[in-house]
Amino acid sequence: MPIDTHTKILATIGPSSATKEQIARLVDAGVDAFRINFSHGSHAEHKERIKIIRALEKEKGRFIAILADLQGPKLRVGDFREDKVWLDEGQKFILDLKKDLGDKARVCLPHKEIFAALKVGDKLLVNDGYIVLRVLKCGKDFAETTVEVGGYISSHKGVNLPNTTLKISAITPKDEEDLKFALKNDVDWIGLSFVQKADDIRRAKKLIDGKARIIAKLEKPSAIDDLDEIVKEADAIMVARGDLGVECPLPTVPVMQKKIVKNCRLHAKPVIVATQMLESMIVNPTPTRAEVSDVATAVYDGADTVMLSAETAAGKYPEEAVKMMHNIICQVENDPLFFELMNSSRRYPCMAEEADAITFAASELSGILKNVKAIVSYSSSGFTTFLTARERPSLPILSLSPDIKVARQMSLVWGVKSNINKESFKKFSNVEDCAVKHVKEAGLAKSGDHIIITAGFPLNVKGRTNMLHTVYIK
């Protein structure tokens, strides 16, 4: 097994990583959690992969989180009469609701919500932004545009509308069916695509009903405008840089990434940096220097998790990509500057609740108390552990929860190892004894060491963190 790191790795499963042997190699290379992309594959394929992960979890003796990533609404043009059509810069091109096959002059855009939102002067980006259309005239069923950037266009190419908020749900009928399947198969996290505002998350929460946690994928500029409310409402955030890089000017994406990571840490919400991190390793055994720097920057910024997409789902070198990402994380976290940056970016809890103060103090104490080896977080819901991880202590955080789902969910949280504890304690000395037992079994501490305990007392009662305690292990 690779050495444990504070920053976690999330890998996408696909054709290159679908068998038990392939998935096991990724776990051994350093993967902490797996993403199942519901934009591709059948329910039968997803069910088999979930079954494999759960079996490996038992074999490896560690908790592995599963993220079910919903497709969300996909805005695409309709069909063309020919395989592809070249659009010249400066020409007129019409988008409409007519179902006739497209040509050089027009094509169907089967999304009435787009026409309802369009205004003269708006941009439409087609095929990942390689084609740019500017709206000259528009109505409830058409848009006449001029081609600002030309190129080939073909059937079902994606359409992005930067700076346009669409009256369209983040959850499609397909997503609802996929969500029912995912929850029935006991996944840990749900990835919500096309989040534009906090209300999208509230609707998803009603459907999920506490059976999994929600990761809001930030892909549109409108989501950045409502960032504070989205971060507060979601359980975690994904910086989905692929679509962000299409919808927003590319130079702004690194700035937004830092802003999102900072905001998530402020609110104690895990944050995942995703898309094109080691993109060249889809076809090459080594990444570019710029990609290595990109991964390192996300780690230096304090991201909880970094994600591999096509690199592990469809690439030629999935295991090598995981090993490379793990090695980059190790290099950064062994740099003395890393924890200097983590400490310098900490914020004193303003208007703190009891739990904020306790976990902040635990991190402070970990830097003062001699020979302290771990922070043990008793947390029935995971909330106390989220708060502890926000402080980015240099020590490992051991999360103890009675709920196996919470233990699995912690696989995406910075610096956290997790375990199950179902004991209910009648006296406080049992709390100490249990924490000592778990840190010894995890190899985190031994006789002569100190540990720090945070908890809500009485234990296993959700919503209260009121205790900070130190233990000397005899």
Short mmCIF file of C-alpha atoms in Angstrom, two decimals:
data_model
loop_
_atom_site.label_atom_id
_atom_site.label_comp_id
_atom_site.label_asym_id
_atom_site.label_seq_id
_atom_site.Cartn_x
_atom_site.Cartn_y
_atom_site.Cartn_z
CA MET A 1 0.00 0.00 0.00
CA PRO A 2 1.19 3.56 -0.68
CA ILE A 3 1.80 5.83 2.28
CA ASP A 4 -1.24 7.75 3.50
CA THR A 5 -1.59 11.33 2.33
CA HIS A 6 -3.78 14.16 3.60
CA THR A 7 -5.08 14.96 0.10
CA LYS A 8 -7.34 12.24 -1.32
CA ILE A 9 -7.62 10.78 -4.83
CA LEU A 10 -10.96 10.22 -6.60
CA ALA A 11 -10.77 8.06 -9.75
CA THR A 12 -13.41 7.55 -12.43
CA ILE A 13 -14.29 3.99 -13.41
CA GLY A 14 -14.77 3.19 -17.09
CA PRO A 15 -13.75 0.69 -19.77
CA SER A 16 -10.07 0.93 -18.76
CA SER A 17 -10.80 0.17 -15.11
CA ALA A 18 -13.92 -2.01 -14.93
CA THR A 19 -12.65 -5.40 -13.74
CA LYS A 20 -11.96 -6.38 -10.16
CA GLU A 21 -8.25 -6.77 -10.93
CA GLN A 22 -8.04 -3.31 -12.50
CA ILE A 23 -9.95 -1.61 -9.68
CA ALA A 24 -7.83 -3.42 -7.07
CA ARG A 25 -4.66 -2.10 -8.71
CA LEU A 26 -6.02 1.44 -8.55
CA VAL A 27 -6.79 1.05 -4.84
CA ASP A 28 -3.28 -0.28 -4.25
CA ALA A 29 -1.86 2.66 -6.22
CA GLY A 30 -3.56 5.19 -3.91
CA VAL A 31 -7.23 5.70 -4.85
CA ASP A 32 -9.46 6.65 -1.89
CA ALA A 33 -12.82 6.88 -3.69
CA PHE A 34 -14.37 6.00 -7.04
CA ARG A 35 -16.62 8.02 -9.34
CA ILE A 36 -19.27 6.26 -11.42
CA ASN A 37 -20.24 8.49 -14.34
CA PHE A 38 -23.94 8.06 -15.18
CA SER A 39 -23.43 9.85 -18.51
CA HIS A 40 -22.09 6.51 -19.75
CA GLY A 41 -22.81 2.84 -19.17
CA SER A 42 -25.84 0.82 -18.10
CA HIS A 43 -27.30 0.21 -14.66
CA ALA A 44 -26.17 -3.41 -14.90
CA GLU A 45 -22.56 -2.28 -15.49
CA HIS A 46 -22.71 0.23 -12.63
CA LYS A 47 -24.17 -2.37 -10.27
CA GLU A 48 -21.35 -4.79 -11.01
CA ARG A 49 -18.73 -2.10 -10.37
CA ILE A 50 -20.34 -1.11 -7.06
CA LYS A 51 -20.34 -4.78 -6.06
CA ILE A 52 -16.62 -5.04 -6.88
CA ILE A 53 -15.75 -1.94 -4.84
CA ARG A 54 -17.65 -3.20 -1.82
CA ALA A 55 -15.91 -6.58 -2.06
CA LEU A 56 -12.49 -4.90 -2.30
CA GLU A 57 -13.35 -2.72 0.68
CA LYS A 58 -13.63 -5.86 2.81
CA GLU A 59 -10.54 -7.48 1.31
CA LYS A 60 -8.37 -4.38 1.77
CA GLY A 61 -9.73 -3.56 5.23
CA ARG A 62 -10.41 0.09 4.41
CA PHE A 63 -13.40 2.27 3.61
CA ILE A 64 -13.85 3.37 -0.01
CA ALA A 65 -16.38 6.03 -1.00
CA ILE A 66 -18.53 5.74 -4.13
CA LEU A 67 -19.70 8.86 -5.97
CA ALA A 68 -22.65 8.50 -8.35
CA ASP A 69 -22.22 11.41 -10.78
CA LEU A 70 -25.55 12.30 -12.42
CA GLN A 71 -25.49 13.43 -16.05
CA GLY A 72 -27.71 16.49 -15.63
CA PRO A 73 -29.32 18.33 -18.56
CA LYS A 74 -27.22 18.11 -21.70
CA LEU A 75 -27.84 20.93 -24.16
CA ARG A 76 -27.12 19.71 -27.69
CA VAL A 77 -27.97 20.61 -31.28
CA GLY A 78 -30.06 18.18 -33.31
CA ASP A 79 -29.17 16.09 -36.37
CA PHE A 80 -27.51 17.29 -39.59
CA ARG A 81 -28.22 15.95 -43.06
CA GLU A 82 -24.49 15.49 -43.69
CA ASP A 83 -21.89 14.07 -41.29
CA LYS A 84 -20.55 17.53 -40.60
CA VAL A 85 -20.97 21.09 -41.87
CA TRP A 86 -18.41 23.89 -42.04
CA LEU A 87 -19.55 27.27 -40.67
CA ASP A 88 -17.72 30.30 -42.07
CA GLU A 89 -16.78 33.22 -39.88
CA GLY A 90 -19.24 36.07 -40.45
CA GLN A 91 -22.05 33.97 -41.95
CA LYS A 92 -25.59 33.85 -40.56
CA PHE A 93 -26.71 30.64 -38.83
CA ILE A 94 -30.15 29.90 -37.39
CA LEU A 95 -31.07 27.74 -34.41
CA ASP A 96 -34.73 26.76 -34.09
CA LEU A 97 -37.19 24.15 -32.82
CA LYS A 98 -37.94 22.65 -36.26
CA LYS A 99 -37.13 18.95 -36.40
CA ASP A 100 -35.89 19.09 -40.02
CA LEU A 101 -32.31 17.89 -40.58
CA GLY A 102 -29.74 20.64 -40.27
CA ASP A 103 -27.53 22.17 -42.97
CA LYS A 104 -25.12 25.06 -43.42
CA ALA A 105 -27.89 27.58 -42.77
CA ARG A 106 -29.72 26.15 -39.74
CA VAL A 107 -30.14 23.32 -37.24
CA CYS A 108 -32.62 22.29 -34.58
CA LEU A 109 -31.84 23.22 -30.99
CA PRO A 110 -34.47 21.17 -29.09
CA HIS A 111 -34.45 23.21 -25.89
CA LYS A 112 -37.24 25.79 -25.64
CA GLU A 113 -35.74 26.95 -22.31
CA ILE A 114 -32.75 28.32 -24.22
CA PHE A 115 -34.88 30.48 -26.53
CA ALA A 116 -36.87 31.75 -23.53
CA ALA A 117 -33.65 32.98 -21.92
CA LEU A 118 -31.72 34.33 -24.93
CA LYS A 119 -31.21 38.03 -25.56
CA VAL A 120 -29.71 39.90 -28.50
CA GLY A 121 -25.93 39.97 -28.05
CA ASP A 122 -25.73 36.70 -26.10
CA LYS A 123 -23.08 34.13 -27.03
CA LEU A 124 -23.65 30.45 -27.71
CA LEU A 125 -20.61 28.19 -27.58
CA VAL A 126 -20.81 24.96 -29.57
CA ASN A 127 -18.57 21.89 -29.43
CA ASP A 128 -16.69 22.86 -26.24
CA GLY A 129 -16.40 26.46 -27.38
CA TYR A 130 -14.63 25.76 -30.68
CA ILE A 131 -17.55 27.46 -32.47
CA VAL A 132 -18.85 30.82 -31.21
CA LEU A 133 -22.25 32.20 -32.27
CA ARG A 134 -23.55 35.70 -31.41
CA VAL A 135 -27.33 36.29 -31.27
CA LEU A 136 -28.64 38.91 -33.72
CA LYS A 137 -32.37 38.25 -33.39
CA CYS A 138 -34.33 35.84 -31.23
CA GLY A 139 -37.83 34.74 -30.35
CA LYS A 140 -39.61 31.98 -28.47
CA ASP A 141 -38.71 29.37 -31.10
CA PHE A 142 -35.62 30.66 -32.95
CA ALA A 143 -32.33 32.53 -32.74
CA GLU A 144 -30.62 34.12 -35.72
CA THR A 145 -26.89 34.30 -35.06
CA THR A 146 -23.69 35.40 -36.69
CA VAL A 147 -20.69 33.06 -36.62
CA GLU A 148 -17.87 34.76 -34.74
CA VAL A 149 -15.59 31.71 -34.69
CA GLY A 150 -16.19 29.16 -37.43
CA GLY A 151 -15.42 25.49 -37.81
CA TYR A 152 -17.00 22.09 -38.32
CA ILE A 153 -20.31 21.34 -36.59
CA SER A 154 -22.00 17.94 -36.50
CA SER A 155 -24.97 16.20 -34.90
CA HIS A 156 -25.49 16.35 -31.12
CA LYS A 157 -22.63 18.73 -30.35
CA GLY A 158 -22.94 20.38 -26.96
CA VAL A 159 -24.08 23.97 -26.47
CA ASN A 160 -22.96 26.25 -23.64
CA LEU A 161 -24.45 29.61 -22.73
CA PRO A 162 -22.03 31.64 -20.59
CA ASN A 163 -23.62 34.16 -18.24
CA THR A 164 -27.15 32.96 -19.03
CA THR A 165 -29.27 31.45 -16.28
CA LEU A 166 -31.67 28.91 -17.74
CA LYS A 167 -35.03 28.00 -16.24
CA ILE A 168 -34.17 24.34 -16.40
CA SER A 169 -33.96 21.80 -13.62
CA ALA A 170 -30.59 20.37 -12.64
CA ILE A 171 -32.30 16.97 -12.38
CA THR A 172 -33.75 15.42 -15.55
CA PRO A 173 -36.11 12.42 -15.74
CA LYS A 174 -33.03 10.29 -16.57
CA ASP A 175 -31.29 11.65 -13.47
CA GLU A 176 -34.29 10.73 -11.31
CA GLU A 177 -34.11 7.12 -12.50
CA ASP A 178 -30.34 7.04 -12.04
CA LEU A 179 -30.72 8.56 -8.57
CA LYS A 180 -33.23 5.88 -7.51
CA PHE A 181 -30.83 3.20 -8.75
CA ALA A 182 -27.82 4.77 -7.01
CA LEU A 183 -29.57 5.13 -3.66
CA LYS A 184 -30.95 1.58 -3.88
CA ASN A 185 -27.36 0.40 -4.35
CA ASP A 186 -26.14 2.36 -1.32
CA VAL A 187 -23.73 4.86 -2.88
CA ASP A 188 -22.20 7.43 -0.54
CA TRP A 189 -22.16 10.65 -2.55
CA ILE A 190 -24.35 12.04 -5.34
CA GLY A 191 -22.76 14.39 -7.88
CA LEU A 192 -25.26 17.05 -9.00
CA SER A 193 -24.48 18.51 -12.43
CA PHE A 194 -25.60 21.85 -13.90
CA VAL A 195 -26.04 23.55 -10.52
CA GLN A 196 -26.99 27.17 -11.12
CA LYS A 197 -28.34 28.18 -7.70
CA ALA A 198 -28.81 26.86 -4.17
CA ASP A 199 -32.44 25.90 -4.92
CA ASP A 200 -31.12 23.15 -7.24
CA ILE A 201 -29.47 21.52 -4.24
CA ARG A 202 -32.56 21.92 -2.05
CA ARG A 203 -34.64 20.05 -4.61
CA ALA A 204 -32.06 17.26 -4.82
CA LYS A 205 -32.00 16.95 -1.03
CA LYS A 206 -35.73 16.26 -0.99
CA LEU A 207 -35.27 13.44 -3.48
CA ILE A 208 -32.23 11.98 -1.70
CA ASP A 209 -33.85 12.22 1.75
CA GLY A 210 -30.62 11.83 3.71
CA LYS A 211 -29.61 8.56 2.01
CA ALA A 212 -26.41 10.08 0.59
CA ARG A 213 -24.48 13.35 0.65
CA ILE A 214 -24.54 15.85 -2.24
CA ILE A 215 -21.57 17.15 -4.20
CA ALA A 216 -22.53 20.27 -6.15
CA LYS A 217 -20.58 20.47 -9.41
CA LEU A 218 -19.78 24.09 -10.27
CA GLU A 219 -19.81 24.33 -14.05
CA LYS A 220 -21.56 27.64 -14.81
CA PRO A 221 -20.74 31.29 -14.01
CA SER A 222 -24.22 31.68 -12.46
CA ALA A 223 -23.18 29.16 -9.80
CA ILE A 224 -20.18 31.33 -8.92
CA ASP A 225 -22.54 34.29 -8.49
CA ASP A 226 -24.47 32.28 -5.86
CA LEU A 227 -21.33 30.63 -4.45
CA ASP A 228 -21.87 31.35 -0.74
CA GLU A 229 -25.40 29.96 -0.68
CA ILE A 230 -24.47 26.92 -2.79
CA VAL A 231 -21.52 26.06 -0.53
CA LYS A 232 -23.69 26.42 2.58
CA GLU A 233 -26.43 24.20 1.11
CA ALA A 234 -24.24 21.45 -0.42
CA ASP A 235 -22.31 18.80 1.51
CA ALA A 236 -19.27 19.16 -0.77
CA ILE A 237 -18.24 21.01 -3.92
CA MET A 238 -16.56 19.94 -7.16
CA VAL A 239 -14.65 22.50 -9.22
CA ALA A 240 -15.68 21.15 -12.65
CA ARG A 241 -13.07 22.99 -14.66
CA GLY A 242 -14.01 21.45 -18.03
CA ASP A 243 -17.34 23.24 -18.43
CA LEU A 244 -16.14 26.24 -16.40
CA GLY A 245 -13.35 26.63 -18.93
CA VAL A 246 -15.89 26.72 -21.75
CA GLU A 247 -18.43 29.00 -20.08
CA CYS A 248 -15.88 31.45 -18.63
CA PRO A 249 -12.75 33.08 -20.05
CA LEU A 250 -9.97 30.53 -19.54
CA PRO A 251 -7.65 32.87 -17.59
CA THR A 252 -10.38 33.27 -14.94
CA VAL A 253 -10.62 29.55 -14.13
CA PRO A 254 -7.53 29.35 -11.83
CA VAL A 255 -8.80 32.43 -9.97
CA MET A 256 -12.24 30.85 -9.53
CA GLN A 257 -10.64 27.59 -8.38
CA LYS A 258 -8.80 29.38 -5.57
CA LYS A 259 -11.92 31.33 -4.63
CA ILE A 260 -14.03 28.16 -4.45
CA VAL A 261 -11.43 26.22 -2.43
CA LYS A 262 -11.12 29.11 0.04
CA ASN A 263 -14.90 29.41 0.39
CA CYS A 264 -15.34 25.68 0.97
CA ARG A 265 -12.69 25.66 3.66
CA LEU A 266 -14.34 28.64 5.37
CA HIS A 267 -17.60 26.68 5.57
CA ALA A 268 -15.92 23.33 6.39
CA LYS A 269 -17.13 21.68 3.18
CA PRO A 270 -14.90 19.21 1.30
CA VAL A 271 -13.81 20.44 -2.13
CA ILE A 272 -12.74 18.38 -5.15
CA VAL A 273 -10.65 19.81 -7.98
CA ALA A 274 -11.47 17.98 -11.22
CA THR A 275 -10.96 17.74 -14.98
CA GLN A 276 -7.87 17.46 -17.18
CA MET A 277 -5.48 17.15 -14.24
CA LEU A 278 -3.26 14.58 -16.00
CA GLU A 279 -5.04 14.70 -19.37
CA SER A 280 -2.03 13.73 -21.48
CA MET A 281 -1.78 10.43 -19.57
CA ILE A 282 -4.87 9.24 -21.44
CA VAL A 283 -2.44 8.33 -24.22
CA ASN A 284 1.05 8.86 -22.72
CA PRO A 285 2.76 7.07 -19.80
CA THR A 286 3.97 10.38 -18.32
CA PRO A 287 2.25 13.77 -17.90
CA THR A 288 3.39 17.18 -19.02
CA ARG A 289 5.28 19.43 -16.61
CA ALA A 290 2.33 21.83 -16.64
CA GLU A 291 -0.05 19.06 -15.54
CA VAL A 292 2.22 18.09 -12.67
CA SER A 293 2.28 21.73 -11.59
CA ASP A 294 -1.51 21.91 -11.88
CA VAL A 295 -2.03 18.95 -9.52
CA ALA A 296 0.55 20.36 -7.12
CA THR A 297 -1.18 23.76 -7.10
CA ALA A 298 -4.50 22.16 -6.12
CA VAL A 299 -2.75 20.37 -3.25
CA TYR A 300 -0.95 23.53 -2.11
CA ASP A 301 -4.31 25.36 -2.23
CA GLY A 302 -5.69 22.87 0.29
CA ALA A 303 -8.14 20.90 -1.86
CA ASP A 304 -9.54 17.87 -0.03
CA THR A 305 -9.49 15.69 -3.14
CA VAL A 306 -8.07 15.71 -6.66
CA MET A 307 -9.87 13.78 -9.37
CA LEU A 308 -8.94 11.69 -12.39
CA SER A 309 -11.54 11.46 -15.17
CA ALA A 310 -10.75 9.96 -18.57
CA GLU A 311 -7.23 9.19 -17.34
CA THR A 312 -8.57 6.18 -15.38
CA ALA A 313 -11.91 5.67 -17.17
CA ALA A 314 -10.71 5.38 -20.75
CA GLY A 315 -6.96 6.00 -20.77
CA LYS A 316 -4.14 3.63 -21.66
CA TYR A 317 -2.34 4.11 -18.33
CA PRO A 318 -4.89 4.26 -15.47
CA GLU A 319 -2.65 2.74 -12.81
CA GLU A 320 0.31 4.91 -13.80
CA ALA A 321 -1.91 8.02 -13.65
CA VAL A 322 -2.95 7.21 -10.06
CA LYS A 323 0.65 6.52 -9.04
CA MET A 324 1.77 9.80 -10.60
CA MET A 325 -0.95 11.76 -8.81
CA HIS A 326 -0.09 10.05 -5.51
CA ASN A 327 3.61 10.84 -5.95
CA ILE A 328 2.86 14.50 -6.68
CA ILE A 329 0.75 14.73 -3.52
CA CYS A 330 3.52 13.13 -1.47
CA GLN A 331 6.12 15.58 -2.81
CA VAL A 332 3.96 18.60 -1.99
CA GLU A 333 2.93 17.40 1.46
CA ASN A 334 6.56 16.69 2.38
CA ASP A 335 7.50 20.26 1.49
CA PRO A 336 7.85 22.36 4.70
CA LEU A 337 6.10 25.17 2.82
CA PHE A 338 2.92 23.05 2.57
CA PHE A 339 1.89 23.28 6.21
CA GLU A 340 3.12 26.87 6.38
CA LEU A 341 0.54 27.64 3.70
CA MET A 342 -2.13 25.59 5.48
CA ASN A 343 -1.50 27.49 8.71
CA SER A 344 -1.30 30.91 7.10
CA SER A 345 -4.63 30.37 5.33
CA ARG A 346 -6.49 29.38 8.50
CA ARG A 347 -9.21 31.75 9.62
CA TYR A 348 -10.04 32.48 13.25
CA PRO A 349 -13.66 31.33 13.66
CA CYS A 350 -15.77 34.48 13.51
CA MET A 351 -19.04 34.32 15.48
CA ALA A 352 -18.09 30.70 16.19
CA GLU A 353 -20.47 28.08 17.41
CA GLU A 354 -19.30 25.73 20.13
CA ALA A 355 -18.17 23.12 17.60
CA ASP A 356 -16.08 25.63 15.61
CA ALA A 357 -14.24 26.73 18.74
CA ILE A 358 -13.58 23.17 19.91
CA THR A 359 -12.11 21.98 16.61
CA PHE A 360 -10.08 25.17 16.14
CA ALA A 361 -8.63 24.71 19.63
CA ALA A 362 -7.85 21.05 18.91
CA SER A 363 -5.70 22.05 15.96
CA GLU A 364 -3.95 24.73 18.01
CA LEU A 365 -3.30 22.22 20.78
CA SER A 366 -1.89 19.69 18.33
CA GLY A 367 0.91 22.13 17.53
CA ILE A 368 1.75 22.78 21.20
CA LEU A 369 1.33 19.51 23.07
CA LYS A 370 4.45 17.37 23.11
CA ASN A 371 4.47 14.09 21.21
CA VAL A 372 0.83 14.26 20.09
CA LYS A 373 0.19 11.80 17.25
CA ALA A 374 -3.46 12.03 16.22
CA ILE A 375 -6.77 13.81 16.65
CA VAL A 376 -9.68 11.44 17.32
CA SER A 377 -13.03 12.81 16.22
CA TYR A 378 -16.13 11.08 17.57
CA SER A 379 -18.78 12.11 15.04
CA SER A 380 -22.08 10.36 14.42
CA SER A 381 -22.92 12.50 11.37
CA GLY A 382 -19.41 13.46 10.23
CA PHE A 383 -19.96 17.15 11.01
CA THR A 384 -17.32 17.31 13.75
CA THR A 385 -14.83 15.62 11.43
CA PHE A 386 -15.53 18.17 8.67
CA LEU A 387 -14.80 20.97 11.14
CA THR A 388 -11.61 19.29 12.34
CA ALA A 389 -10.36 18.77 8.76
CA ARG A 390 -11.05 22.44 7.95
CA GLU A 391 -8.20 23.42 10.26
CA ARG A 392 -5.74 21.33 8.20
CA PRO A 393 -3.73 19.99 11.17
CA SER A 394 -0.43 18.26 10.41
CA LEU A 395 -1.64 15.20 12.35
CA PRO A 396 -3.87 12.43 11.00
CA ILE A 397 -7.55 12.73 11.94
CA LEU A 398 -9.23 9.50 13.00
CA SER A 399 -13.01 9.74 12.60
CA LEU A 400 -15.08 7.33 14.71
CA SER A 401 -18.74 6.98 13.78
CA PRO A 402 -21.41 4.35 14.41
CA ASP A 403 -22.57 4.71 10.78
CA ILE A 404 -20.69 2.84 8.03
CA LYS A 405 -21.97 5.30 5.42
CA VAL A 406 -20.39 8.21 7.33
CA ALA A 407 -17.14 6.23 7.60
CA ARG A 408 -17.13 5.75 3.83
CA GLN A 409 -18.00 9.38 3.10
CA MET A 410 -14.92 10.50 5.02
CA SER A 411 -12.75 8.97 2.25
CA LEU A 412 -13.10 12.29 0.39
CA VAL A 413 -12.20 14.48 3.38
CA TRP A 414 -8.71 15.94 3.85
CA GLY A 415 -6.47 14.11 6.32
CA VAL A 416 -9.15 11.71 7.61
CA LYS A 417 -8.95 8.00 8.33
CA SER A 418 -12.20 6.48 9.54
CA ASN A 419 -13.47 3.58 11.57
CA ILE A 420 -16.70 2.27 13.05
CA ASN A 421 -17.53 2.67 16.71
CA LYS A 422 -20.93 1.48 17.92
CA GLU A 423 -20.16 1.52 21.63
CA SER A 424 -22.32 3.65 23.92
CA PHE A 425 -20.36 4.79 26.96
CA LYS A 426 -21.67 4.95 30.49
CA LYS A 427 -18.56 6.61 31.88
CA PHE A 428 -16.01 8.95 30.40
CA SER A 429 -12.99 6.67 30.92
CA ASN A 430 -14.50 4.34 28.31
CA VAL A 431 -14.31 7.17 25.76
CA GLU A 432 -10.56 7.42 26.36
CA ASP A 433 -10.03 3.65 26.25
CA CYS A 434 -11.95 3.32 22.98
CA ALA A 435 -9.98 6.15 21.30
CA VAL A 436 -6.66 4.63 22.42
CA LYS A 437 -7.67 1.22 21.12
CA HIS A 438 -8.56 2.60 17.69
CA VAL A 439 -5.41 4.72 17.25
CA LYS A 440 -3.23 1.76 18.23
CA GLU A 441 -5.03 -0.56 15.81
CA ALA A 442 -4.64 2.04 13.06
CA GLY A 443 -0.90 2.33 13.80
CA LEU A 444 -1.21 6.03 14.56
CA ALA A 445 0.05 6.05 18.17
CA LYS A 446 1.68 3.89 20.84
CA SER A 447 2.54 3.96 24.54
CA GLY A 448 4.17 7.25 25.51
CA ASP A 449 2.25 9.27 22.93
CA HIS A 450 -0.55 11.80 23.36
CA ILE A 451 -3.80 11.96 21.39
CA ILE A 452 -6.48 14.65 21.25
CA ILE A 453 -10.18 13.80 21.38
CA THR A 454 -13.06 15.94 20.11
CA ALA A 455 -16.65 14.82 20.60
CA GLY A 456 -20.16 15.68 21.58
CA PHE A 457 -21.06 14.29 24.99
CA PRO A 458 -23.16 12.24 25.43
CA LEU A 459 -21.83 10.43 22.35
CA ASN A 460 -23.81 9.44 19.25
CA VAL A 461 -26.14 12.42 19.60
CA LYS A 462 -26.10 14.43 16.36
CA GLY A 463 -25.47 18.14 16.20
CA ARG A 464 -23.37 18.85 19.29
CA THR A 465 -19.59 19.08 19.68
CA ASN A 466 -18.78 20.24 23.19
CA MET A 467 -15.68 18.35 24.33
CA LEU A 468 -11.91 18.68 23.84
CA HIS A 469 -9.76 16.23 25.77
CA THR A 470 -6.16 15.00 25.75
CA VAL A 471 -5.02 11.49 26.58
CA TYR A 472 -1.55 10.22 27.48
CA ILE A 473 -1.22 6.62 26.31
CA LYS A 474 0.38 4.54 29.07
#
